[in-house]
XYZ file of C-alpha atoms in Angstrom:
674
model
C -35.062 -86.211 47.309
C -34.094 -88.906 44.818
C -31.176 -88.826 42.368
C -33.496 -88.048 39.453
C -35.032 -85.014 41.172
C -31.578 -83.838 42.267
C -30.227 -84.007 38.702
C -33.301 -82.252 37.335
C -32.974 -79.458 39.918
C -29.324 -78.959 38.954
C -30.210 -78.791 35.255
C -32.980 -76.264 35.943
C -30.561 -74.003 37.827
C -28.094 -74.200 34.932
C -30.811 -73.292 32.415
C -31.981 -70.400 34.604
C -28.461 -68.952 34.795
C -28.028 -69.240 31.017
C -31.408 -67.579 30.557
C -30.349 -64.633 32.748
C -27.164 -64.195 30.691
C -29.098 -64.225 27.420
C -31.599 -61.781 28.855
C -28.922 -59.291 29.912
C -27.452 -59.347 26.402
C -30.825 -58.456 24.919
C -31.595 -55.627 27.345
C -30.580 -52.101 26.362
C -29.459 -49.300 28.686
C -31.431 -46.160 27.861
C -28.531 -43.758 28.414
C -26.291 -45.621 25.952
C -29.053 -45.906 23.381
C -29.979 -42.207 23.636
C -26.342 -41.094 23.450
C -25.799 -43.086 20.240
C -28.960 -41.617 18.724
C -28.038 -38.058 19.626
C -24.488 -38.457 18.291
C -25.850 -38.529 14.750
C -25.306 -35.469 12.509
C -27.532 -32.502 13.278
C -27.516 -32.981 17.053
C -24.976 -30.253 17.842
C -25.331 -27.893 20.774
C -26.196 -24.220 20.606
C -26.780 -21.563 23.219
C -28.770 -19.021 21.214
C -32.210 -18.790 19.634
C -31.560 -17.685 16.067
C -33.806 -14.837 14.900
C -35.383 -14.255 18.311
C -38.936 -14.705 17.025
C -39.793 -17.143 19.798
C -39.573 -17.156 23.568
C -38.800 -20.441 25.292
C -40.417 -21.164 28.658
C -38.904 -23.735 31.010
C -41.349 -25.085 33.610
C -39.128 -27.878 34.915
C -36.253 -28.240 37.329
C -33.252 -29.487 35.357
C -31.408 -28.438 32.223
C -31.989 -28.057 28.513
C -30.670 -30.935 26.429
C -27.653 -30.398 24.197
C -28.866 -29.040 20.855
C -32.428 -28.466 22.102
C -32.634 -24.816 21.052
C -31.085 -25.636 17.703
C -33.635 -28.415 17.154
C -36.518 -26.067 17.945
C -35.177 -23.407 15.576
C -34.832 -25.991 12.791
C -38.397 -27.194 13.336
C -39.833 -23.687 13.364
C -37.933 -22.793 10.180
C -39.390 -25.877 8.455
C -42.939 -25.233 9.769
C -43.619 -21.480 9.463
C -47.280 -21.902 10.487
C -46.374 -23.225 13.950
C -46.756 -20.657 16.737
C -46.394 -22.927 19.778
C -43.886 -25.756 20.106
C -43.122 -28.497 22.629
C -40.933 -31.619 22.686
C -40.005 -34.796 24.517
C -38.038 -35.046 27.747
C -36.397 -37.467 30.171
C -34.771 -37.583 33.609
C -31.025 -37.306 34.157
C -30.046 -37.554 37.783
C -26.663 -36.661 39.238
C -26.283 -32.973 38.360
C -22.933 -32.023 36.822
C -21.464 -35.493 37.469
C -24.296 -37.302 35.707
C -23.443 -40.560 33.969
C -25.257 -42.243 31.107
C -26.525 -44.849 33.544
C -28.283 -42.069 35.485
C -30.419 -41.173 32.481
C -33.915 -42.696 32.438
C -37.692 -42.226 32.047
C -37.973 -40.938 28.469
C -41.346 -39.227 27.997
C -42.245 -39.506 24.319
C -45.275 -37.377 23.544
C -47.994 -37.394 20.891
C -48.418 -34.730 18.248
C -50.772 -31.851 19.036
C -53.517 -33.232 21.290
C -55.836 -30.496 22.566
C -57.982 -32.856 24.628
C -54.896 -34.226 26.340
C -53.767 -30.678 27.160
C -57.206 -30.118 28.688
C -56.622 -33.202 30.875
C -53.112 -32.392 32.092
C -50.162 -30.229 31.051
C -48.497 -32.707 28.720
C -46.356 -29.983 27.110
C -44.185 -30.578 30.174
C -40.941 -28.762 30.844
C -40.268 -26.789 27.639
C -42.564 -24.722 25.420
C -41.602 -22.234 22.704
C -44.087 -19.465 21.836
C -44.200 -16.965 18.976
C -43.400 -13.510 20.401
C -46.123 -11.909 18.256
C -48.632 -14.316 19.810
C -47.443 -13.268 23.268
C -48.121 -9.646 22.400
C -51.547 -10.443 20.923
C -52.578 -12.342 24.061
C -51.609 -9.450 26.296
C -50.000 -11.564 29.031
C -47.051 -10.050 30.868
C -44.311 -12.700 30.990
C -42.914 -11.107 34.129
C -46.000 -12.244 36.033
C -45.056 -15.924 35.801
C -41.425 -16.178 34.596
C -37.926 -14.710 34.835
C -35.084 -14.669 32.276
C -32.475 -17.421 32.460
C -28.975 -16.024 32.884
C -26.789 -16.088 29.751
C -29.670 -17.370 27.587
C -31.832 -14.447 26.582
C -34.598 -16.367 24.789
C -35.254 -18.785 27.692
C -37.408 -17.880 30.675
C -37.846 -19.931 33.862
C -41.457 -20.325 34.999
C -42.004 -19.107 38.571
C -45.808 -19.346 38.822
C -46.994 -22.527 37.143
C -50.724 -21.926 37.686
C -50.548 -18.550 35.905
C -48.319 -20.037 33.204
C -50.772 -22.879 32.532
C -53.622 -20.391 32.073
C -51.437 -18.383 29.710
C -50.538 -21.415 27.590
C -54.205 -22.304 27.115
C -54.957 -18.706 26.170
C -52.117 -18.753 23.606
C -53.316 -22.045 22.126
C -56.900 -20.767 21.895
C -55.876 -17.468 20.324
C -53.654 -19.254 17.788
C -56.606 -21.462 16.747
C -55.333 -24.716 18.227
C -58.821 -25.972 19.083
C -60.213 -25.330 15.632
C -60.726 -27.888 12.868
C -57.521 -28.892 11.025
C -55.390 -26.774 13.376
C -51.663 -26.886 12.610
C -50.409 -24.030 14.781
C -49.009 -26.296 17.530
C -45.905 -28.356 16.737
C -44.090 -31.258 18.368
C -40.306 -31.773 18.150
C -39.717 -35.523 18.239
C -36.542 -35.441 20.310
C -35.451 -34.956 23.920
C -35.352 -31.238 24.703
C -34.990 -31.323 28.481
C -33.449 -33.412 31.260
C -35.464 -33.235 34.471
C -33.924 -33.929 37.882
C -36.386 -36.631 38.958
C -39.502 -38.533 38.007
C -41.643 -36.748 40.596
C -41.452 -33.637 38.439
C -42.877 -35.530 35.464
C -45.650 -36.898 37.678
C -46.525 -33.345 38.648
C -47.338 -32.463 35.047
C -49.796 -35.385 34.910
C -52.055 -33.997 37.642
C -55.262 -32.169 36.681
C -55.337 -28.650 38.085
C -58.213 -26.491 39.360
C -57.895 -24.524 36.125
C -58.396 -27.657 33.996
C -61.383 -28.659 36.132
C -62.882 -25.244 35.402
C -62.412 -25.850 31.656
C -64.423 -29.059 31.965
C -67.240 -27.204 33.718
C -67.230 -24.611 30.946
C -67.639 -27.379 28.335
C -70.612 -28.789 30.210
C -72.188 -25.341 30.534
C -71.842 -24.771 26.793
C -73.473 -28.138 26.124
C -76.495 -27.230 28.251
C -76.998 -24.072 26.191
C -76.598 -25.905 22.849
C -79.786 -26.227 20.749
C -80.602 -29.880 20.016
C -81.771 -29.613 16.412
C -83.953 -27.545 14.105
C -87.097 -29.219 15.417
C -88.036 -27.890 18.840
C -88.918 -31.357 20.160
C -85.886 -33.164 18.703
C -83.532 -34.860 21.189
C -79.894 -33.889 21.535
C -78.731 -37.494 21.132
C -79.812 -40.474 19.028
C -78.493 -43.830 20.285
C -78.238 -46.416 17.481
C -78.011 -50.014 18.729
C -77.527 -52.839 16.179
C -78.835 -56.111 17.657
C -80.036 -59.611 16.906
C -81.329 -62.348 19.223
C -79.991 -60.839 22.479
C -83.085 -59.404 24.191
C -81.688 -59.822 27.713
C -78.398 -58.083 26.931
C -80.239 -55.455 24.914
C -82.421 -54.593 27.898
C -79.326 -54.171 30.095
C -77.835 -51.932 27.392
C -80.941 -49.726 27.250
C -81.138 -49.410 31.041
C -77.459 -48.442 31.023
C -78.302 -45.650 28.557
C -80.941 -44.313 30.917
C -78.397 -44.184 33.718
C -75.730 -42.630 31.473
C -78.170 -39.848 30.503
C -78.616 -38.776 34.125
C -76.535 -36.034 35.690
C -74.468 -36.846 38.801
C -75.267 -33.495 40.410
C -79.009 -33.188 39.942
C -79.171 -31.360 36.603
C -81.783 -32.432 34.024
C -80.811 -35.600 32.104
C -79.555 -35.535 28.520
C -82.438 -35.712 26.045
C -82.063 -38.809 23.881
C -83.828 -41.397 21.751
C -82.945 -45.029 21.033
C -83.101 -46.662 17.616
C -82.864 -50.473 17.670
C -81.755 -51.979 14.342
C -82.475 -55.721 14.171
C -81.224 -57.728 11.170
C -83.231 -60.864 11.836
C -84.018 -62.018 15.377
C -86.219 -65.090 15.693
C -89.960 -64.542 15.975
C -89.870 -65.251 19.697
C -87.003 -62.840 20.345
C -88.565 -60.192 18.118
C -91.701 -60.326 20.236
C -89.648 -60.108 23.442
C -87.758 -57.069 22.106
C -90.949 -55.296 21.042
C -92.498 -55.930 24.463
C -89.370 -54.744 26.255
C -89.113 -51.612 24.082
C -92.726 -50.741 24.827
C -92.183 -51.283 28.545
C -89.102 -49.040 28.707
C -90.132 -46.367 26.190
C -91.699 -43.038 27.136
C -90.939 -39.994 29.299
C -92.064 -41.711 32.479
C -89.468 -44.477 31.866
C -86.415 -42.222 31.593
C -87.280 -39.569 29.054
C -86.472 -41.435 25.820
C -88.350 -42.807 22.864
C -87.408 -46.296 21.619
C -87.944 -47.126 17.949
C -87.520 -50.677 16.655
C -86.394 -51.253 13.047
C -86.702 -54.913 11.995
C -84.984 -55.661 8.667
C -83.775 -59.316 8.277
C -80.589 -59.785 6.310
C -76.965 -60.917 6.343
C -74.964 -59.390 9.198
C -73.488 -56.075 8.100
C -72.653 -53.874 11.052
C -71.999 -50.833 8.864
C -75.319 -51.133 7.061
C -77.213 -51.494 10.340
C -75.532 -48.388 11.786
C -76.252 -46.369 8.646
C -79.900 -47.482 8.692
C -80.245 -46.291 12.265
C -78.436 -43.011 11.580
C -80.767 -42.303 8.639
C -83.750 -42.439 11.032
C -82.077 -40.384 13.774
C -83.459 -36.978 14.792
C -80.768 -35.936 17.284
C -77.907 -33.566 16.601
C -75.523 -36.216 17.929
C -75.292 -39.919 17.113
C -74.102 -42.602 19.541
C -73.389 -46.017 18.026
C -73.585 -48.571 20.815
C -73.197 -52.347 20.749
C -75.996 -54.287 22.409
C -73.300 -56.030 24.480
C -72.135 -52.759 26.067
C -73.547 -51.597 29.384
C -72.992 -48.111 30.802
C -73.024 -47.689 34.569
C -72.081 -44.071 35.334
C -74.379 -41.081 35.461
C -72.981 -38.216 33.414
C -71.434 -40.398 30.677
C -73.596 -38.992 27.867
C -73.063 -35.419 29.057
C -69.281 -35.878 29.215
C -69.063 -37.357 25.717
C -71.562 -34.925 24.186
C -69.710 -31.875 25.541
C -66.757 -32.976 23.399
C -68.709 -34.151 20.347
C -70.485 -30.806 19.805
C -67.202 -28.897 19.413
C -66.137 -27.710 15.971
C -62.840 -29.604 15.817
C -63.963 -32.933 17.305
C -64.770 -35.961 15.144
C -65.539 -39.219 16.981
C -65.699 -39.555 20.765
C -65.067 -42.982 22.279
C -65.187 -44.385 25.798
C -62.899 -46.579 27.869
C -64.393 -50.077 28.027
C -63.778 -52.879 30.530
C -64.210 -56.619 30.260
C -67.203 -57.922 32.262
C -67.042 -57.913 36.068
C -63.539 -56.435 36.143
C -61.413 -53.356 35.632
C -59.468 -55.082 32.848
C -59.173 -52.703 29.913
C -60.718 -53.808 26.625
C -60.518 -50.440 24.875
C -58.848 -47.116 25.652
C -58.446 -45.867 22.091
C -57.077 -47.510 18.940
C -53.438 -47.150 17.892
C -52.413 -47.621 14.266
C -49.234 -49.733 14.078
C -47.460 -51.351 11.120
C -49.312 -54.584 11.881
C -52.671 -52.819 11.862
C -55.087 -51.151 14.300
C -54.422 -52.174 17.915
C -56.290 -51.671 21.190
C -53.335 -50.544 23.270
C -53.514 -51.369 27.004
C -55.871 -54.233 26.217
C -56.098 -56.881 28.974
C -54.258 -54.640 31.473
C -55.775 -53.855 34.864
C -56.981 -50.276 35.201
C -55.859 -50.038 38.829
C -52.700 -48.108 37.968
C -51.579 -45.327 35.660
C -49.811 -46.557 32.520
C -47.327 -44.739 30.300
C -47.683 -41.060 31.240
C -51.434 -41.226 31.796
C -52.322 -43.331 28.752
C -55.427 -44.672 30.546
C -56.421 -41.429 32.260
C -58.219 -38.242 31.249
C -59.203 -37.548 27.663
C -56.737 -38.456 24.931
C -56.730 -37.718 21.238
C -56.394 -40.950 19.268
C -56.507 -41.848 15.611
C -59.561 -44.083 16.094
C -62.058 -45.404 18.645
C -64.253 -48.480 18.611
C -67.817 -48.320 17.282
C -68.862 -50.431 20.261
C -69.378 -46.982 21.823
C -68.790 -44.090 19.409
C -70.426 -40.650 19.485
C -70.209 -38.048 16.736
C -72.072 -35.097 15.331
C -74.676 -36.231 12.788
C -73.557 -33.734 10.133
C -69.915 -34.750 10.513
C -70.918 -38.421 10.273
C -72.591 -37.929 6.914
C -69.856 -35.517 5.781
C -67.445 -38.434 6.257
C -69.789 -40.733 4.304
C -71.113 -42.796 7.212
C -69.843 -46.330 7.810
C -68.372 -48.109 4.784
C -70.773 -50.946 3.975
C -67.953 -52.781 2.184
C -66.439 -53.342 5.637
C -69.244 -55.499 6.971
C -67.720 -56.640 10.257
C -64.291 -55.253 11.149
C -62.416 -51.939 10.771
C -65.546 -50.012 9.763
C -65.085 -47.889 12.882
C -61.389 -47.335 12.128
C -62.238 -46.390 8.540
C -64.808 -43.842 9.729
C -62.338 -42.353 12.205
C -59.649 -42.198 9.509
C -62.014 -40.258 7.253
C -62.921 -37.860 10.058
C -59.221 -37.342 10.754
C -58.514 -36.766 7.054
C -61.293 -34.139 7.041
C -59.466 -32.240 9.784
C -61.330 -33.477 12.860
C -59.676 -34.904 15.979
C -60.963 -38.093 17.573
C -60.851 -38.513 21.340
C -61.258 -41.301 23.894
C -62.794 -40.467 27.279
C -60.856 -42.439 29.881
C -62.281 -40.869 33.034
C -65.623 -42.625 32.389
C -66.101 -46.263 31.374
C -68.504 -48.918 30.160
C -68.502 -52.722 30.147
C -68.153 -54.632 26.858
C -69.013 -58.307 26.363
C -66.791 -58.315 23.287
C -67.958 -59.959 20.047
C -71.162 -61.321 21.584
C -73.015 -60.432 18.391
C -70.592 -61.635 15.715
C -68.600 -64.421 17.320
C -64.896 -65.022 17.791
C -62.355 -63.675 15.306
C -59.955 -66.555 15.983
C -61.640 -69.108 13.703
C -60.015 -69.718 10.340
C -62.662 -68.075 8.137
C -62.999 -65.091 10.472
C -59.230 -64.619 10.396
C -59.231 -64.615 6.608
C -62.119 -62.141 6.552
C -60.244 -59.978 9.071
C -57.182 -59.990 6.794
C -59.227 -59.019 3.746
C -60.930 -56.153 5.551
C -57.602 -54.907 6.896
C -56.227 -54.835 3.348
C -59.328 -52.954 2.192
C -58.911 -50.426 5.016
C -55.389 -49.478 3.953
C -56.268 -49.572 0.274
C -58.644 -46.707 1.098
C -56.104 -44.921 3.333
C -52.635 -45.880 2.030
C -50.954 -42.797 3.550
C -52.065 -43.912 7.044
C -50.671 -47.454 6.907
C -48.444 -47.769 9.961
C -48.854 -44.040 10.728
C -50.244 -42.632 13.972
C -49.598 -38.986 14.970
C -50.720 -39.713 18.526
C -48.245 -42.552 19.087
C -44.666 -41.292 19.285
C -41.897 -42.879 17.151
C -39.936 -43.554 20.342
C -42.540 -46.077 21.546
C -42.774 -49.800 20.828
C -44.566 -50.659 17.588
C -44.216 -54.428 17.382
C -47.067 -56.884 16.997
C -50.846 -56.752 17.156
C -51.157 -57.895 20.759
C -48.222 -56.016 22.300
C -50.659 -53.868 24.208
C -48.437 -52.315 26.877
C -47.013 -48.899 25.967
C -43.266 -48.689 26.597
C -40.203 -47.011 25.082
C -38.832 -48.726 21.972
C -35.260 -48.702 23.302
C -36.157 -51.625 25.593
C -36.349 -53.944 22.574
C -33.660 -52.254 20.479
C -31.505 -55.388 20.856
C -34.011 -57.519 18.968
C -33.585 -58.388 15.329
C -35.251 -60.479 12.679
C -34.199 -64.139 12.755
C -33.593 -65.169 9.153
C -34.045 -68.810 8.195
C -32.333 -69.291 4.862
C -31.058 -72.880 4.743
C -33.073 -75.804 3.411
C -35.201 -77.670 5.954
C -36.262 -81.299 5.839
C -39.608 -82.593 7.124
C -39.631 -83.701 10.767
C -41.578 -86.191 12.814
C -43.448 -85.190 15.968
C -43.385 -88.694 17.392
C -43.094 -88.439 21.161
C -44.634 -84.957 21.271
C -48.074 -84.585 22.806
C -50.519 -81.883 21.815
C -51.226 -79.730 24.853
C -52.921 -76.304 25.156
C -50.495 -75.362 27.920
C -48.106 -74.615 25.037
C -49.551 -71.241 24.066
C -48.780 -69.877 20.606
C -49.884 -66.373 19.603
C -49.181 -65.330 16.008
C -49.477 -61.547 16.019
C -48.463 -60.646 12.493
C -47.873 -62.362 9.160
C -46.594 -60.231 6.299
C -45.140 -61.921 3.249
C -42.401 -64.269 4.441
C -42.213 -62.794 7.954
C -44.074 -63.964 11.014
C -44.051 -62.413 14.470
C -45.494 -63.569 17.793
C -44.698 -65.456 20.958
C -44.977 -68.948 22.381
C -44.641 -70.149 25.970
C -45.481 -73.030 28.252
C -47.969 -72.090 30.937
C -47.201 -73.210 34.470
C -43.574 -74.200 33.852
C -40.083 -72.662 33.726
C -39.748 -71.395 30.151
C -35.982 -70.992 30.534
C -35.745 -74.785 30.248
C -37.533 -75.058 26.907
C -36.115 -75.178 23.421
C -38.788 -74.042 20.935
C -39.399 -74.555 17.223
C -41.786 -72.773 14.889
C -43.696 -75.426 12.963
C -44.885 -75.115 9.384
C -47.514 -77.763 8.691
C -48.145 -78.193 4.973
C -51.822 -78.118 3.988
C -52.330 -80.526 1.061
C -54.294 -79.174 -1.910
C -56.964 -81.796 -1.264
C -57.569 -80.440 2.245
C -59.414 -77.283 3.239
C -57.475 -74.359 4.658
C -58.959 -75.144 8.079
C -57.662 -78.722 8.108
C -56.298 -79.717 11.506
C -54.158 -82.514 10.054
C -51.171 -80.946 8.238
C -49.124 -83.040 5.810
C -45.366 -82.626 5.926
C -44.099 -80.631 8.897
C -41.024 -78.396 8.938
C -39.414 -77.180 12.184
C -37.475 -73.913 12.488
C -35.474 -73.528 15.698
C -36.194 -70.210 17.426
C -33.558 -68.013 19.025
C -35.986 -66.074 21.185
C -36.865 -62.366 21.072
C -36.975 -60.090 24.107
C -40.562 -59.271 25.073
C -40.797 -57.201 28.279
C -44.567 -57.038 27.784
C -44.839 -60.772 28.464
C -43.146 -60.314 31.818
C -45.457 -57.439 32.661
C -48.690 -59.050 31.483
C -47.932 -62.549 32.813
C -46.410 -62.032 36.265
C -47.550 -65.505 37.332
C -45.532 -67.199 34.559
C -41.834 -67.969 34.887
C -39.033 -66.700 32.618
C -41.156 -65.622 29.672
C -39.231 -62.506 28.582
C -37.401 -64.353 25.760
C -40.454 -66.183 24.409
C -41.024 -63.864 21.469
C -40.039 -64.497 17.862
C -39.758 -62.540 14.620
C -38.788 -64.829 11.781
C -38.104 -64.348 8.087
C -38.413 -67.573 6.108
C -36.160 -67.649 3.057
C -37.249 -68.812 -0.399
C -35.384 -72.103 -0.058
C -36.116 -72.890 3.582
C -39.272 -74.905 2.791
C -41.121 -75.873 -0.413
C -43.683 -73.477 -1.807
C -47.163 -73.976 -0.412
C -49.715 -73.051 2.229
C -48.738 -73.794 5.826
C -50.455 -73.853 9.181
C -48.324 -72.370 11.948
C -47.601 -74.268 15.124
C -44.991 -74.687 17.806
C -43.061 -77.533 19.396
C -41.224 -77.244 22.719
C -38.876 -79.615 24.543
C -37.868 -79.253 28.188
C -34.081 -79.703 28.359
C -34.191 -80.431 32.080
C -37.223 -82.716 32.327
C -37.610 -84.102 28.815
C -41.267 -83.036 28.377
C -42.186 -82.651 24.680
C -45.184 -80.530 23.657
C -46.800 -79.403 20.428
C -49.717 -77.143 19.571
C -51.182 -75.560 16.432
C -52.595 -72.071 15.858
C -55.456 -70.997 13.613
C -53.060 -68.945 11.491
C -51.520 -69.895 8.188
C -49.167 -68.371 5.630
C -48.444 -68.781 1.944
C -44.812 -69.425 1.018
C -43.233 -69.820 -2.381
C -43.247 -68.073 -5.739
C -46.580 -66.317 -5.213
C -46.300 -65.112 -1.652
C -48.879 -62.635 -0.489
C -49.190 -60.210 2.381
C -51.547 -62.592 4.173
C -52.132 -60.996 7.539
C -54.418 -63.784 8.708
């Protein structure tokens, strides 16, 4: 080894040690964070249930949290319509000598989610039930629980199987599965400390009782009349398409498989409506030939109708056109780039969609030839709608079963969305003002506002060749269109901006592409880096443009920008990074790749545990995030393209790269979320 390599190796080790020190300062210990939160006013401890109107059942091995009973009483007093109540929990090992450091695994739960309760017992360790409801249900508490000594309102569960059946009976009797149900409440605080994580895992397992509930749903579906017309199908599949005959054929064949039953029962009766907004003459002929070849009872029991109406791409319009021609009780909107590969998929989704309280039913989708998740429900964060768990491998269980079972979500993707036809038109159909993006989210928002609950089926899946029909959203014009349609979405639903009842406040909410679900305490040490002082233009002489410097701008809002930037294939602990603002001259288009003056803002680095998790093959990436506020006087007013420069302090390598994102700074700043 030469002197140069020896010196470089020494410098790398120094940078790595400094990186580890910075990382430890940014990491937060859960026990300390929780203790500080619970020390706030109103978190006092009590040992009695005031009023005695509710019984509290404890199904876990551990102890009630300090102030838990008081918190439940306060919630019930503020929500007199609630008859069943549950809360969050964690693990605190060590018994009576437990230390803060022994506290871990916070389980933050969604608000009332009946489909999740039908998948596993997510109520967990503590449930409070109205005593009048107990009497109405006729269950004898002594059959599955015993009183807890010195705490008359709390009972310890002794027979969990009987208790689980009782809870479902209570929820049903209280009306929890009905439209706009508000009888089940969620206390957003830790109510119980379990002894170990294995106990939490036990609640996540489907039981024989829950399996029987699924069979009951399927039996009810088979006895459900399809429509007023005797010959009408149960399901109408609407497929918008243009110039993709080969993919369309795979999509249709997938529908035929999805309609079959895995255990020999008759297939789901369905029809297919193809809506084409302008395929070429050659492709139109191919589609007509293919539709004729696959249509008819002898080809799978479905009729295929082809609607050819050339025009500008408007996904919402195409879906509404197909829905207007549909004869089925249920509608399934399906992208032509989605293929279904599991028998029983239609039956599973339809059994949910026909219920009174259900709005839209979505499906877990994978990227092609993989088990990488593309969609498992849409979460509504401050930055906008997000496909949580996106890009993650589906070979493991994520945050408390987030990719398993059936989960209530605020929205699902219209790439595969089933709903009752009457509910669809009650909600107004797809908004044709949202031609490309967020039309599915808007529809789901309106169903939710009408009192329906949307659900994503995660125990079945399809494959999605994303954006095959409309192209990539990363180009400049598409990004601007995406920003406009996002603004229009929240203009129609201002009370839902940044709000999601199925995504707990204790979970991370940062960024559009932070897809892993994890507790927010992990990044509690992060803050906004404020750049207030005046900057002078810089020269990038000596820097080479290289795509290995990856810049992802996740959110732009006013004068704030959030994202991450890292160097692929190298030790990121050795790099100093700058956010670049490249001025776009008025004479240039917004998509110009040659910025004028360039301003560089040195980044401190924000802790991003998701980068470590999602990029295990990359080195020292946990501090590659940024969240920057650019002051009024930091740079001149104008429109800027965002980029990044990076310099290796050990090896001297200098890199630069530019994103497709831009922001407006100055006197007339806007909330440009491009």
